[in-house]
Amino acid sequence: MLKYLRLFALFVKSSILMELEYRANFIAQGTLGTLYAGISVVTVLLVFSQTDRLGGWSLDQGLVVVGIFIAFDGLTESFIQPNIRKLIDGIRTGTFDFTLLKPVDSQFMTMFRYMRLNGLMDFAAGVVVIVIALSRLGLPVSALQVLTFLVTLVMAALIIYALQLMLATSAFWFVKVDNFTEAFRALYDTARYPVSAFRGLTRLTLTVIVPIAFMTTVPAQALLGMLDGALLAGSLAFGLGLTALSVALWRRALRSYSSASS
Amino acid sequence: MPADVSVIDLAKHYRVHEKDAGLKGSLRAFFARRYRTVKAVDGVSFSLAPGERVGFLGPNGAGKTTTLKVLSGLLHPTSGEIQVLGHTPHRRESAFLRRFTLVMGQKQQLLWDLPAVETFLINKAVYEIPAEAYAQTLKELDDLLELGPLLRKQVRKLSLGERMKCELAAALLHRPQVLLLDEPTIGLDVTMQVRIRDFIAEYNARHGATVILTSHYMADVTALCERVIVIDKGHLLYDGDFRSLAERLAPYKVVKLRLPHPALGERLADFGELVSNDGLNAVLRVPRARAGETAARLLGQIEVDDVTFEDPPVEDVIRDVFAGGLEARA
């Protein structure tokens, strides 16, 4: 465990060194990230300029969802996307070999080897949005709310991580899967709104089939004291279940690795 | 002494889809894939004693790289018993991964945008190399490869040869006992090839490491390996002493001549088999055993601007001999 923490720190350090190699790119990425976060907030403000409530959520409650959306978007951009891109590329060109040659868990090595700083701007922006929304609501937040918030948040992170990893893992069979990860992006965009803003079948799909609801809405509900036991159970089930599934799929995929070219 | 590497009846089959040329072929392949099984390696057996240096020869697609990849645990064998240092490679046990290395001339592990030493530090942590051992190994590799200032330059600014030296160092920091080297000198100029070769020989001598080497350059194999294993189309064709193979497979040398004027070309056929002649540049094959005598005679009788005597490329020789149906068996 200690070894893996130390490795993670080293990976982050080496990634930061790489980012600093290209100054102009670094600045451009940071600016774009902030802009993108701004757009997310504006979209939700626009929706609420037409209506007071969205799926039973007030503007400030809705902003908590947006804040979580932006923060996770930033973390994905920083910690997941760079690794997914390297993985898909590595499978196509065969440099994934080097990951398999190392005496370190290959899934860990694949998912945490690279990070980029650009998403950290979004992450910070997301946290700011949540704090502003909470202070405008002026509600007391109990210890239980904070605890369930953290639990559902960790589960949400696991769901996001596992889904993207599974999509990328399919590259072991299909090789070129850049569009699969685009599909995740498009689905994740719906997580910007509380899931109750959607009706009937769509809502059901976003809760049960593609667990978008558990990524942003459910953690927001936990923080706002709107969570019930069933949702908490669902969050745990999806978080742990999908993680286990992604590990199983990964193991299966390694058997299919064909190591391109010589 | 127990073998470091033991391969019994290894087979690796792939299922690949085929497609005809052109748009029509691509469309057909998109909708209705036809699959075919390729037997990349089919029933190969051999074993290596600790400290042995063995050359792996065979034309492109013979199954050399596939065999190395199975030995390193990257590929699961279709069938066969494979043991490397007492481990089954594809289980990828940590104790196994720590004791061997795979260097591929065509692929690099060095971080492109950072100095090589940053990759070294990551490998140090990945292999959990104690600080003292790391410093000692790095110093030794530095002495042997003359890495010096290269370590602090961004990898993208290094020449191909400099990068290969750093790749080798990165792959050897954990002091592996088995070295699998796949085309480690590919694309390098002759001086650098010799440097890399000398280094491999020195490393093997100092640490008694077992080395398997594949190369397009016969000289690599000549200089490094007493024993060679030849495979073609997934089958083992020869396993034994290099010297008898070289004579068997390449009984001639290639003479390349640059002539001052075209007329001289006519007379070249007297000295050996004329492979090509465009007037000013000619290529001859002369029997290996009479190479020296032929050289003396040639230079005495014909005015040349430049002449070189070379071994033909390994792949050419192997193809020639195999196409000629020469029996090559251990």
Coordinates of C-alpha atoms in Angstrom, one line a residue:
Chain A
M1 CA 0.0 0.0 0.0
L2 CA 2.8 2.4 1.0
K3 CA 4.6 1.5 -2.2
Y4 CA 1.5 2.4 -4.3
L5 CA 1.1 5.8 -2.5
R6 CA 4.7 6.6 -3.1
L7 CA 4.4 5.6 -6.7
F8 CA 1.3 7.7 -7.1
A9 CA 3.1 10.7 -5.7
L10 CA 6.0 10.1 -8.1
F11 CA 3.6 9.7 -11.1
V12 CA 2.0 13.1 -10.2
K13 CA 5.4 14.7 -9.9
S14 CA 6.6 13.4 -13.2
S15 CA 3.3 14.5 -14.8
I16 CA 3.7 18.0 -13.5
L17 CA 7.3 18.1 -14.8
M18 CA 5.9 17.1 -18.2
E19 CA 3.2 19.8 -18.1
L20 CA 5.7 22.5 -17.2
E21 CA 7.8 21.5 -20.3
Y22 CA 5.2 23.2 -22.5
R23 CA 4.3 26.5 -20.9
A24 CA 2.0 27.9 -23.6
N25 CA 0.0 24.7 -23.8
F26 CA -0.3 24.7 -20.0
I27 CA -1.7 28.2 -19.8
A28 CA -4.1 27.6 -22.7
Q29 CA -5.4 24.5 -21.1
G30 CA -6.0 26.2 -17.8
T31 CA -7.9 29.1 -19.4
L32 CA -10.1 26.7 -21.4
G33 CA -10.9 24.7 -18.3
T34 CA -12.1 27.8 -16.5
L35 CA -14.2 28.9 -19.5
Y36 CA -15.8 25.5 -19.7
A37 CA -16.7 25.6 -16.0
G38 CA -18.2 29.0 -16.5
I39 CA -20.3 27.7 -19.4
S40 CA -21.7 24.9 -17.2
V41 CA -22.9 27.4 -14.6
V42 CA -24.4 29.7 -17.2
T43 CA -26.4 26.9 -18.8
V44 CA -28.0 26.1 -15.5
L45 CA -28.6 29.8 -14.8
L46 CA -30.3 30.1 -18.2
V47 CA -32.6 27.1 -17.4
F48 CA -33.6 28.6 -14.1
S49 CA -34.2 32.0 -15.6
Q50 CA -37.2 30.3 -17.3
T51 CA -38.4 28.4 -14.3
D52 CA -38.2 28.5 -10.5
R53 CA -37.9 24.8 -10.0
L54 CA -36.4 22.0 -12.1
G55 CA -37.6 18.6 -11.3
G56 CA -38.5 19.8 -7.8
W57 CA -35.0 21.4 -7.3
S58 CA -34.6 25.1 -6.6
L59 CA -31.8 27.1 -8.3
D60 CA -29.4 26.9 -5.3
Q61 CA -30.1 23.2 -4.9
G62 CA -29.5 22.7 -8.6
L63 CA -26.2 24.6 -8.3
V64 CA -24.9 21.9 -5.9
V65 CA -25.5 19.4 -8.6
V66 CA -23.7 21.6 -11.1
G67 CA -20.8 22.1 -8.7
I68 CA -20.4 18.4 -8.3
F69 CA -20.7 18.0 -12.1
I70 CA -17.9 20.5 -12.7
A71 CA -15.7 19.2 -10.0
F72 CA -15.9 15.6 -11.3
D73 CA -15.5 16.8 -14.8
G74 CA -12.2 18.4 -13.7
L75 CA -11.0 15.3 -11.9
T76 CA -11.9 13.2 -15.0
E77 CA -10.0 15.6 -17.2
S78 CA -7.0 15.5 -14.9
F79 CA -6.8 12.0 -13.7
I80 CA -8.8 9.7 -15.9
Q81 CA -8.7 11.0 -19.5
P82 CA -4.9 11.3 -19.9
N83 CA -4.5 7.7 -18.8
I84 CA -7.4 6.4 -21.0
R85 CA -5.8 8.1 -24.0
K86 CA -2.4 6.6 -23.2
L87 CA -4.0 3.2 -22.8
I88 CA -5.9 3.2 -26.1
D89 CA -2.8 4.6 -27.8
G90 CA -0.5 2.0 -26.1
I91 CA -2.7 -0.9 -27.2
R92 CA -2.8 0.4 -30.8
T93 CA 1.0 0.9 -31.0
G94 CA 2.1 -1.9 -28.6
T95 CA 3.8 0.3 -26.0
F96 CA 1.4 -1.0 -23.5
D97 CA 4.0 -3.8 -23.3
F98 CA 6.0 -1.7 -20.8
T99 CA 3.1 -1.5 -18.4
L100 CA 2.7 -5.3 -18.4
L101 CA 6.5 -5.8 -17.9
K102 CA 6.5 -3.9 -14.6
P103 CA 6.1 -5.6 -11.2
V104 CA 3.2 -3.3 -10.3
D105 CA -0.5 -4.0 -10.6
S106 CA -1.2 -3.2 -14.3
Q107 CA -4.6 -1.6 -13.6
F108 CA -3.0 0.8 -11.1
M109 CA -0.2 1.5 -13.5
T110 CA -2.6 2.2 -16.3
M111 CA -5.1 4.4 -14.5
F112 CA -2.7 6.5 -12.4
R113 CA 0.4 6.8 -14.5
Y114 CA -0.4 10.2 -15.9
M115 CA -2.2 13.3 -14.8
R116 CA -2.8 16.7 -16.2
L117 CA -3.2 19.9 -14.3
N118 CA -5.8 21.5 -16.6
G119 CA -8.8 19.9 -14.8
L120 CA -7.8 21.1 -11.4
M121 CA -9.1 24.6 -12.4
D122 CA -12.5 23.0 -13.0
F123 CA -12.3 21.1 -9.8
A124 CA -11.7 24.3 -7.9
A125 CA -14.4 26.0 -9.7
G126 CA -16.8 23.2 -8.9
V127 CA -16.0 23.4 -5.2
V128 CA -16.5 27.2 -5.3
V129 CA -20.0 26.7 -6.9
I130 CA -21.0 24.2 -4.2
V131 CA -19.8 26.5 -1.4
I132 CA -21.7 29.5 -2.8
A133 CA -24.9 27.4 -3.3
L134 CA -24.7 26.1 0.2
S135 CA -24.2 29.5 1.7
R136 CA -27.1 30.9 -0.3
L137 CA -29.3 28.1 1.0
G138 CA -28.1 28.9 4.5
L139 CA -29.1 25.4 5.7
P140 CA -27.3 23.8 8.6
V141 CA -25.4 20.7 7.3
S142 CA -25.3 17.9 9.8
A143 CA -22.4 15.5 10.4
L144 CA -24.6 12.7 8.9
Q145 CA -25.2 14.7 5.8
V146 CA -21.4 15.3 5.4
L147 CA -20.7 11.6 6.0
T148 CA -23.2 10.3 3.5
F149 CA -22.1 13.0 1.1
L150 CA -18.5 11.7 1.3
V151 CA -19.6 8.1 0.9
T152 CA -21.8 8.8 -2.1
L153 CA -19.1 11.0 -3.6
V154 CA -16.5 8.2 -3.4
M155 CA -19.0 5.8 -4.9
A156 CA -19.7 8.4 -7.7
A157 CA -16.0 8.6 -8.4
L158 CA -15.7 4.8 -8.6
I159 CA -18.7 4.7 -11.0
I160 CA -17.2 7.3 -13.3
Y161 CA -13.8 5.6 -13.1
A162 CA -15.1 2.1 -13.7
L163 CA -17.3 3.0 -16.6
Q164 CA -14.6 4.8 -18.4
L165 CA -12.1 2.1 -17.7
M166 CA -14.5 -0.5 -19.1
L167 CA -15.1 1.5 -22.2
A168 CA -11.3 1.8 -22.7
T169 CA -10.7 -1.8 -21.9
S170 CA -12.8 -2.7 -25.0
A171 CA -9.8 -1.4 -27.0
F172 CA -8.1 -4.8 -26.2
W173 CA -10.6 -6.3 -28.6
F174 CA -11.6 -3.5 -30.9
V175 CA -8.3 -1.5 -30.8
K176 CA -9.7 1.8 -32.0
V177 CA -12.3 3.0 -29.5
D178 CA -11.8 6.7 -29.2
N179 CA -15.5 7.1 -30.0
F180 CA -16.5 5.0 -27.0
T181 CA -15.0 7.5 -24.7
E182 CA -16.7 10.3 -26.5
A183 CA -20.0 8.5 -25.9
F184 CA -19.2 8.6 -22.2
R185 CA -18.6 12.3 -22.4
A186 CA -22.0 12.8 -24.1
L187 CA -23.8 10.8 -21.4
Y188 CA -22.0 12.5 -18.6
D189 CA -23.2 15.9 -19.9
T190 CA -26.7 14.9 -18.7
A191 CA -25.3 14.8 -15.1
R192 CA -25.3 18.6 -15.1
Y193 CA -29.0 18.5 -14.2
P194 CA -30.8 16.8 -11.3
V195 CA -32.0 13.5 -12.6
S196 CA -35.5 14.3 -11.6
A197 CA -35.5 17.0 -14.4
F198 CA -35.8 14.1 -16.8
R199 CA -39.1 12.3 -17.3
G200 CA -40.2 8.7 -17.3
L201 CA -38.1 6.3 -19.2
T202 CA -35.1 8.7 -19.6
R203 CA -35.0 9.2 -15.8
L204 CA -35.2 5.5 -15.2
T205 CA -32.5 4.8 -17.8
L206 CA -30.2 7.4 -16.2
T207 CA -30.7 5.9 -12.8
V208 CA -30.8 2.2 -13.3
I209 CA -29.1 1.4 -16.6
V210 CA -26.5 4.2 -17.0
P211 CA -26.1 5.3 -13.4
I212 CA -25.7 9.0 -14.1
A213 CA -28.0 9.8 -11.2
F214 CA -25.5 8.4 -8.8
M215 CA -22.7 10.6 -10.1
T216 CA -24.0 14.0 -9.2
T217 CA -27.7 14.0 -8.1
V218 CA -27.3 11.5 -5.3
P219 CA -24.2 13.1 -3.7
A220 CA -26.1 16.4 -3.9
Q221 CA -29.1 14.9 -2.2
A222 CA -26.9 13.5 0.5
L223 CA -25.4 16.9 1.2
L224 CA -28.8 18.6 1.2
G225 CA -30.3 16.0 3.5
M226 CA -32.6 14.7 0.8
L227 CA -31.2 11.2 0.6
D228 CA -33.1 8.0 1.4
G229 CA -31.8 4.5 2.2
A230 CA -32.6 3.1 -1.1
L231 CA -30.5 5.6 -3.0
L232 CA -27.6 5.2 -0.6
A233 CA -27.8 1.4 -1.1
G234 CA -28.0 1.9 -4.9
S235 CA -25.0 4.2 -4.7
L236 CA -22.9 1.6 -2.8
A237 CA -24.1 -1.2 -5.1
F238 CA -23.3 0.6 -8.3
G239 CA -20.0 1.9 -7.0
L240 CA -18.6 -1.4 -5.7
G241 CA -20.3 -3.5 -8.3
L242 CA -19.0 -1.6 -11.3
T243 CA -15.5 -1.5 -9.8
A244 CA -15.5 -5.2 -9.3
L245 CA -16.8 -5.6 -12.9
S246 CA -14.1 -3.4 -14.3
V247 CA -11.4 -5.4 -12.5
A248 CA -12.8 -8.6 -13.9
L249 CA -13.0 -7.2 -17.4
W250 CA -9.5 -5.9 -17.1
R251 CA -8.1 -9.4 -16.2
R252 CA -10.0 -11.0 -19.0
A253 CA -8.8 -8.3 -21.5
L254 CA -5.1 -8.9 -20.7
R255 CA -5.5 -12.5 -22.0
S256 CA -6.6 -11.0 -25.3
Y257 CA -3.7 -8.5 -25.5
S258 CA -1.9 -9.1 -28.8
S259 CA 1.0 -6.6 -28.4
A260 CA 1.1 -4.8 -31.7
S261 CA 4.1 -4.9 -34.0
S262 CA 7.6 -5.9 -33.1
Chain B
M1 CA 22.6 -26.5 -13.5
P2 CA 18.8 -26.0 -14.1
A3 CA 17.9 -24.1 -17.2
D4 CA 17.1 -20.4 -17.0
V5 CA 14.7 -20.6 -19.9
S6 CA 12.9 -23.7 -20.9
V7 CA 10.4 -23.9 -23.7
I8 CA 8.7 -27.2 -24.6
D9 CA 6.5 -27.4 -27.6
L10 CA 5.4 -23.7 -27.6
A11 CA 2.6 -22.7 -29.9
K12 CA 1.0 -19.3 -30.3
H13 CA -1.9 -19.0 -32.8
Y14 CA -3.7 -15.8 -33.6
R15 CA -7.0 -15.2 -35.3
V16 CA -6.7 -12.4 -37.7
H17 CA -9.2 -11.0 -40.1
E18 CA -8.4 -10.7 -43.8
K19 CA -9.3 -8.0 -46.2
D20 CA -8.8 -7.6 -49.9
A21 CA -7.3 -4.5 -51.3
G22 CA -9.3 -1.4 -52.0
L23 CA -12.5 0.1 -50.9
K24 CA -14.6 -2.8 -51.9
G25 CA -12.4 -5.2 -49.9
S26 CA -12.5 -2.9 -46.9
L27 CA -16.3 -2.7 -47.1
R28 CA -16.6 -6.4 -47.4
A29 CA -14.3 -6.9 -44.4
F30 CA -16.4 -4.4 -42.4
F31 CA -19.6 -6.2 -42.9
A32 CA -18.6 -9.8 -43.1
R33 CA -15.2 -10.5 -41.5
R34 CA -13.4 -13.6 -42.7
Y35 CA -11.0 -14.9 -40.0
R36 CA -8.0 -17.1 -40.5
T37 CA -5.7 -18.6 -37.9
V38 CA -2.1 -17.6 -38.1
K39 CA 0.3 -20.0 -36.5
A40 CA 2.9 -17.5 -35.4
V41 CA 4.8 -20.1 -33.4
D42 CA 4.1 -23.8 -33.8
G43 CA 5.8 -26.4 -31.8
V44 CA 9.1 -24.7 -30.8
S45 CA 11.3 -26.2 -28.0
F46 CA 14.6 -25.1 -26.6
S47 CA 16.3 -24.4 -23.3
L48 CA 19.0 -22.0 -22.2
A49 CA 21.6 -22.5 -19.4
P50 CA 22.3 -19.6 -17.1
G51 CA 24.7 -17.1 -18.6
E52 CA 24.2 -18.3 -22.2
R53 CA 24.1 -15.8 -25.1
V54 CA 21.9 -17.0 -27.8
G55 CA 21.0 -15.4 -31.2
F56 CA 17.5 -15.8 -32.5
L57 CA 17.4 -15.7 -36.3
G58 CA 14.6 -15.9 -38.8
P59 CA 13.0 -13.8 -41.5
N60 CA 10.4 -11.2 -40.7
G61 CA 7.3 -12.9 -39.3
A62 CA 9.1 -16.1 -38.5
G63 CA 7.9 -15.9 -34.9
K64 CA 11.0 -14.6 -33.1
T65 CA 9.3 -11.6 -31.5
T66 CA 6.2 -13.6 -30.6
T67 CA 8.4 -16.1 -28.8
L68 CA 10.1 -13.3 -26.9
K69 CA 6.8 -11.9 -26.0
V70 CA 5.6 -15.2 -24.7
L71 CA 8.8 -15.6 -22.7
S72 CA 8.2 -12.1 -21.1
G73 CA 4.6 -12.9 -20.2
L74 CA 3.1 -10.4 -22.5
L75 CA 1.3 -13.0 -24.6
H76 CA -0.5 -16.1 -23.3
P77 CA 0.7 -19.2 -25.2
T78 CA -1.9 -21.2 -27.1
S79 CA -0.1 -24.3 -25.8
G80 CA 3.2 -25.5 -24.5
E81 CA 5.3 -25.5 -21.3
I82 CA 7.2 -22.4 -20.7
Q83 CA 9.5 -21.7 -17.7
V84 CA 11.7 -18.7 -17.2
L85 CA 13.7 -18.6 -14.0
G86 CA 11.3 -21.2 -12.6
H87 CA 8.2 -19.1 -13.3
T88 CA 5.4 -19.4 -15.8
P89 CA 5.7 -16.1 -17.6
H90 CA 2.1 -15.2 -18.4
R91 CA 1.2 -15.4 -14.7
R92 CA 3.3 -12.3 -14.4
E93 CA 4.3 -12.9 -10.8
S94 CA 6.1 -10.0 -9.3
A95 CA 9.1 -12.2 -8.4
F96 CA 9.4 -13.1 -12.1
L97 CA 9.0 -9.6 -13.5
R98 CA 11.8 -8.3 -11.2
R99 CA 14.3 -10.7 -12.6
F100 CA 14.2 -10.2 -16.4
T101 CA 14.0 -7.4 -18.9
L102 CA 12.7 -7.0 -22.4
V103 CA 14.3 -4.4 -24.7
M104 CA 12.6 -3.6 -28.0
G105 CA 14.5 -1.6 -30.5
Q106 CA 11.2 -0.4 -32.0
K107 CA 9.4 0.6 -28.9
Q108 CA 10.5 2.9 -26.1
Q109 CA 9.6 3.3 -22.5
L110 CA 11.5 6.6 -21.9
L111 CA 9.2 9.6 -21.3
W112 CA 9.5 11.6 -24.4
D113 CA 9.3 15.1 -22.9
L114 CA 11.5 14.6 -19.9
P115 CA 15.2 13.8 -19.3
A116 CA 15.9 10.0 -19.2
V117 CA 16.8 10.2 -15.5
E118 CA 13.1 10.9 -14.7
T119 CA 12.2 7.5 -16.3
F120 CA 15.0 5.9 -14.3
L121 CA 13.6 7.3 -11.0
I122 CA 10.2 5.9 -11.8
N123 CA 11.7 2.5 -12.6
K124 CA 13.7 2.7 -9.3
A125 CA 10.4 3.1 -7.4
V126 CA 8.5 0.5 -9.5
Y127 CA 11.2 -2.1 -9.0
E128 CA 11.8 -0.9 -5.4
I129 CA 15.5 -0.6 -5.9
P130 CA 17.3 0.6 -2.7
A131 CA 19.0 3.9 -3.1
E132 CA 22.5 2.4 -2.7
A133 CA 22.0 -0.3 -5.3
Y134 CA 20.5 2.3 -7.6
A135 CA 23.4 4.6 -7.3
Q136 CA 25.9 1.7 -7.9
T137 CA 24.1 0.3 -10.9
L138 CA 23.6 3.7 -12.4
K139 CA 27.3 4.4 -12.0
E140 CA 28.2 1.1 -13.6
L141 CA 25.8 1.7 -16.6
D142 CA 27.2 5.2 -16.9
D143 CA 30.8 3.8 -17.1
L144 CA 29.9 1.2 -19.7
L145 CA 27.5 3.3 -21.9
E146 CA 29.0 6.7 -21.3
L147 CA 25.7 8.2 -20.5
G148 CA 27.0 11.3 -18.7
P149 CA 25.2 14.4 -19.9
L150 CA 22.6 12.4 -21.9
L151 CA 20.7 11.7 -18.7
R152 CA 19.8 15.4 -18.2
K153 CA 18.7 16.1 -21.8
Q154 CA 15.0 15.7 -22.8
V155 CA 14.6 12.4 -24.5
R156 CA 13.1 14.0 -27.6
K157 CA 16.4 15.9 -28.1
L158 CA 18.6 12.8 -28.1
S159 CA 19.8 11.0 -31.3
L160 CA 18.5 7.5 -32.0
G161 CA 21.7 6.0 -30.7
E162 CA 21.8 8.1 -27.6
R163 CA 18.2 7.2 -26.9
M164 CA 19.0 3.4 -27.3
K165 CA 21.8 3.7 -24.7
C166 CA 19.3 5.3 -22.3
E167 CA 16.7 2.7 -23.1
L168 CA 19.1 -0.1 -22.3
A169 CA 20.1 1.6 -19.0
A170 CA 16.4 2.1 -18.1
A171 CA 15.8 -1.6 -18.8
L172 CA 18.7 -2.8 -16.7
L173 CA 18.5 -0.7 -13.5
H174 CA 17.0 -3.6 -11.6
R175 CA 19.9 -5.9 -12.6
P176 CA 17.8 -8.5 -14.4
Q177 CA 19.2 -12.1 -14.8
V178 CA 17.6 -12.7 -18.1
L179 CA 17.8 -10.2 -21.0
L180 CA 15.5 -10.5 -23.9
L181 CA 16.7 -8.1 -26.6
D182 CA 14.5 -7.7 -29.7
E183 CA 16.4 -5.8 -32.4
P184 CA 18.3 -3.6 -29.9
T185 CA 20.6 -2.1 -32.6
I186 CA 17.9 -1.5 -35.3
G187 CA 18.5 1.8 -37.2
L188 CA 21.8 2.5 -35.4
D189 CA 25.0 3.4 -37.3
V190 CA 27.9 1.0 -37.3
T191 CA 29.8 2.7 -34.5
M192 CA 26.8 2.7 -32.2
Q193 CA 26.0 -0.9 -33.1
V194 CA 29.4 -1.9 -32.0
R195 CA 29.1 0.1 -28.7
I196 CA 25.8 -1.5 -27.9
R197 CA 27.2 -5.0 -28.7
D198 CA 30.3 -4.5 -26.6
F199 CA 28.0 -3.3 -23.8
I200 CA 25.9 -6.4 -24.0
A201 CA 28.9 -8.7 -24.0
E202 CA 30.4 -6.8 -21.0
Y203 CA 27.1 -6.9 -19.0
N204 CA 26.8 -10.6 -19.7
A205 CA 30.4 -11.3 -18.6
R206 CA 30.1 -9.2 -15.4
H207 CA 26.7 -10.5 -14.2
G208 CA 26.5 -13.9 -15.8
A209 CA 23.1 -12.8 -17.3
T210 CA 21.4 -15.0 -19.8
V211 CA 20.9 -13.2 -23.1
I212 CA 18.5 -13.8 -26.0
L213 CA 19.1 -11.5 -28.9
T214 CA 17.3 -11.0 -32.2
S215 CA 18.9 -8.8 -34.9
H216 CA 18.8 -8.0 -38.5
Y217 CA 22.5 -7.5 -38.4
M218 CA 24.5 -10.7 -38.8
A219 CA 27.5 -8.9 -37.1
D220 CA 25.5 -8.5 -33.9
V221 CA 24.9 -12.3 -33.8
T222 CA 28.5 -13.0 -34.9
A223 CA 30.0 -10.9 -32.2
L224 CA 27.7 -11.9 -29.4
C225 CA 26.4 -15.4 -29.8
E226 CA 28.1 -18.7 -29.9
R227 CA 24.8 -20.4 -30.2
V228 CA 21.9 -19.6 -32.6
I229 CA 18.4 -20.7 -32.9
V230 CA 16.8 -20.3 -36.3
I231 CA 13.1 -20.3 -36.7
D232 CA 11.0 -19.8 -39.8
K233 CA 7.2 -19.8 -40.3
G234 CA 6.9 -20.7 -36.6
H235 CA 9.1 -23.8 -36.7
L236 CA 12.5 -24.4 -35.3
L237 CA 15.0 -25.1 -38.1
Y238 CA 18.4 -24.9 -36.4
D239 CA 19.7 -24.8 -32.9
G240 CA 23.4 -25.0 -32.4
D241 CA 26.8 -23.6 -32.9
F242 CA 26.9 -20.3 -34.8
R243 CA 30.1 -21.0 -36.8
S244 CA 28.7 -24.0 -38.6
L245 CA 25.5 -22.2 -39.3
A246 CA 27.2 -19.1 -40.8
E247 CA 29.2 -21.3 -43.2
R248 CA 26.1 -23.3 -44.0
L249 CA 23.8 -20.4 -44.4
A250 CA 26.2 -17.8 -45.9
P251 CA 28.9 -19.5 -47.9
Y252 CA 29.6 -16.3 -49.8
K253 CA 30.6 -12.7 -49.1
V254 CA 29.1 -9.7 -50.8
V255 CA 31.6 -7.4 -52.7
K256 CA 30.4 -3.9 -53.5
L257 CA 32.5 -2.0 -56.0
R258 CA 32.5 1.6 -57.3
L259 CA 34.1 1.8 -60.7
P260 CA 35.7 4.9 -62.4
H261 CA 34.2 4.0 -65.8
P262 CA 31.4 1.6 -66.9
A263 CA 33.5 -0.5 -69.3
L264 CA 35.2 -2.4 -66.4
G265 CA 31.9 -4.0 -65.4
E266 CA 32.1 -6.5 -68.2
R267 CA 35.0 -8.3 -66.7
L268 CA 33.6 -8.7 -63.2
A269 CA 31.9 -11.9 -63.9
D270 CA 35.3 -13.6 -63.8
F271 CA 35.6 -13.0 -60.1
G272 CA 32.3 -14.2 -58.8
E273 CA 28.5 -14.2 -59.3
L274 CA 27.5 -10.8 -60.6
V275 CA 24.4 -9.7 -58.6
S276 CA 23.9 -6.3 -60.1
N277 CA 25.8 -3.8 -62.2
D278 CA 24.5 -0.4 -63.3
G279 CA 27.8 0.6 -64.9
L280 CA 29.5 2.5 -62.0
N281 CA 28.3 0.4 -59.1
A282 CA 28.5 -3.3 -59.1
V283 CA 27.7 -6.1 -56.5
L284 CA 29.4 -9.5 -56.6
R285 CA 29.1 -12.6 -54.6
V286 CA 32.3 -14.5 -54.0
P287 CA 32.8 -17.7 -52.1
R288 CA 33.6 -17.1 -48.5
A289 CA 36.6 -19.4 -48.5
R290 CA 38.3 -17.6 -51.4
A291 CA 37.3 -14.0 -50.4
G292 CA 40.9 -12.9 -49.6
E293 CA 42.4 -14.4 -52.7
T294 CA 39.6 -13.0 -54.9
A295 CA 40.1 -9.5 -53.3
A296 CA 43.8 -9.5 -54.2
R297 CA 43.2 -10.7 -57.7
L298 CA 40.3 -8.2 -58.3
L299 CA 42.3 -5.2 -57.0
G300 CA 45.3 -6.3 -59.1
Q301 CA 43.4 -6.5 -62.3
I302 CA 40.7 -3.9 -62.2
E303 CA 40.9 -0.2 -61.3
V304 CA 38.3 0.6 -58.7
D305 CA 37.3 3.7 -56.7
D306 CA 36.1 1.9 -53.7
V307 CA 35.5 -1.7 -52.6
T308 CA 33.8 -3.2 -49.6
F309 CA 33.5 -6.9 -48.5
E310 CA 30.5 -7.5 -46.4
D311 CA 28.5 -10.3 -44.9
P312 CA 25.1 -10.4 -46.6
P313 CA 22.1 -9.4 -44.3
V314 CA 21.1 -12.3 -42.1
E315 CA 17.6 -12.2 -43.5
D316 CA 18.8 -12.5 -47.1
V317 CA 21.0 -15.4 -46.3
I318 CA 18.4 -17.2 -44.4
R319 CA 15.9 -16.6 -47.2
D320 CA 18.4 -17.7 -49.9
V321 CA 19.3 -20.9 -48.1
F322 CA 15.8 -21.8 -47.1
A323 CA 14.5 -21.1 -50.6
G324 CA 17.3 -23.3 -51.9
G325 CA 16.0 -26.2 -49.8
L326 CA 19.3 -26.7 -48.0
E327 CA 18.8 -29.0 -45.1
A328 CA 19.6 -27.1 -42.0
R329 CA 19.0 -29.2 -38.9
A330 CA 20.5 -29.5 -35.5

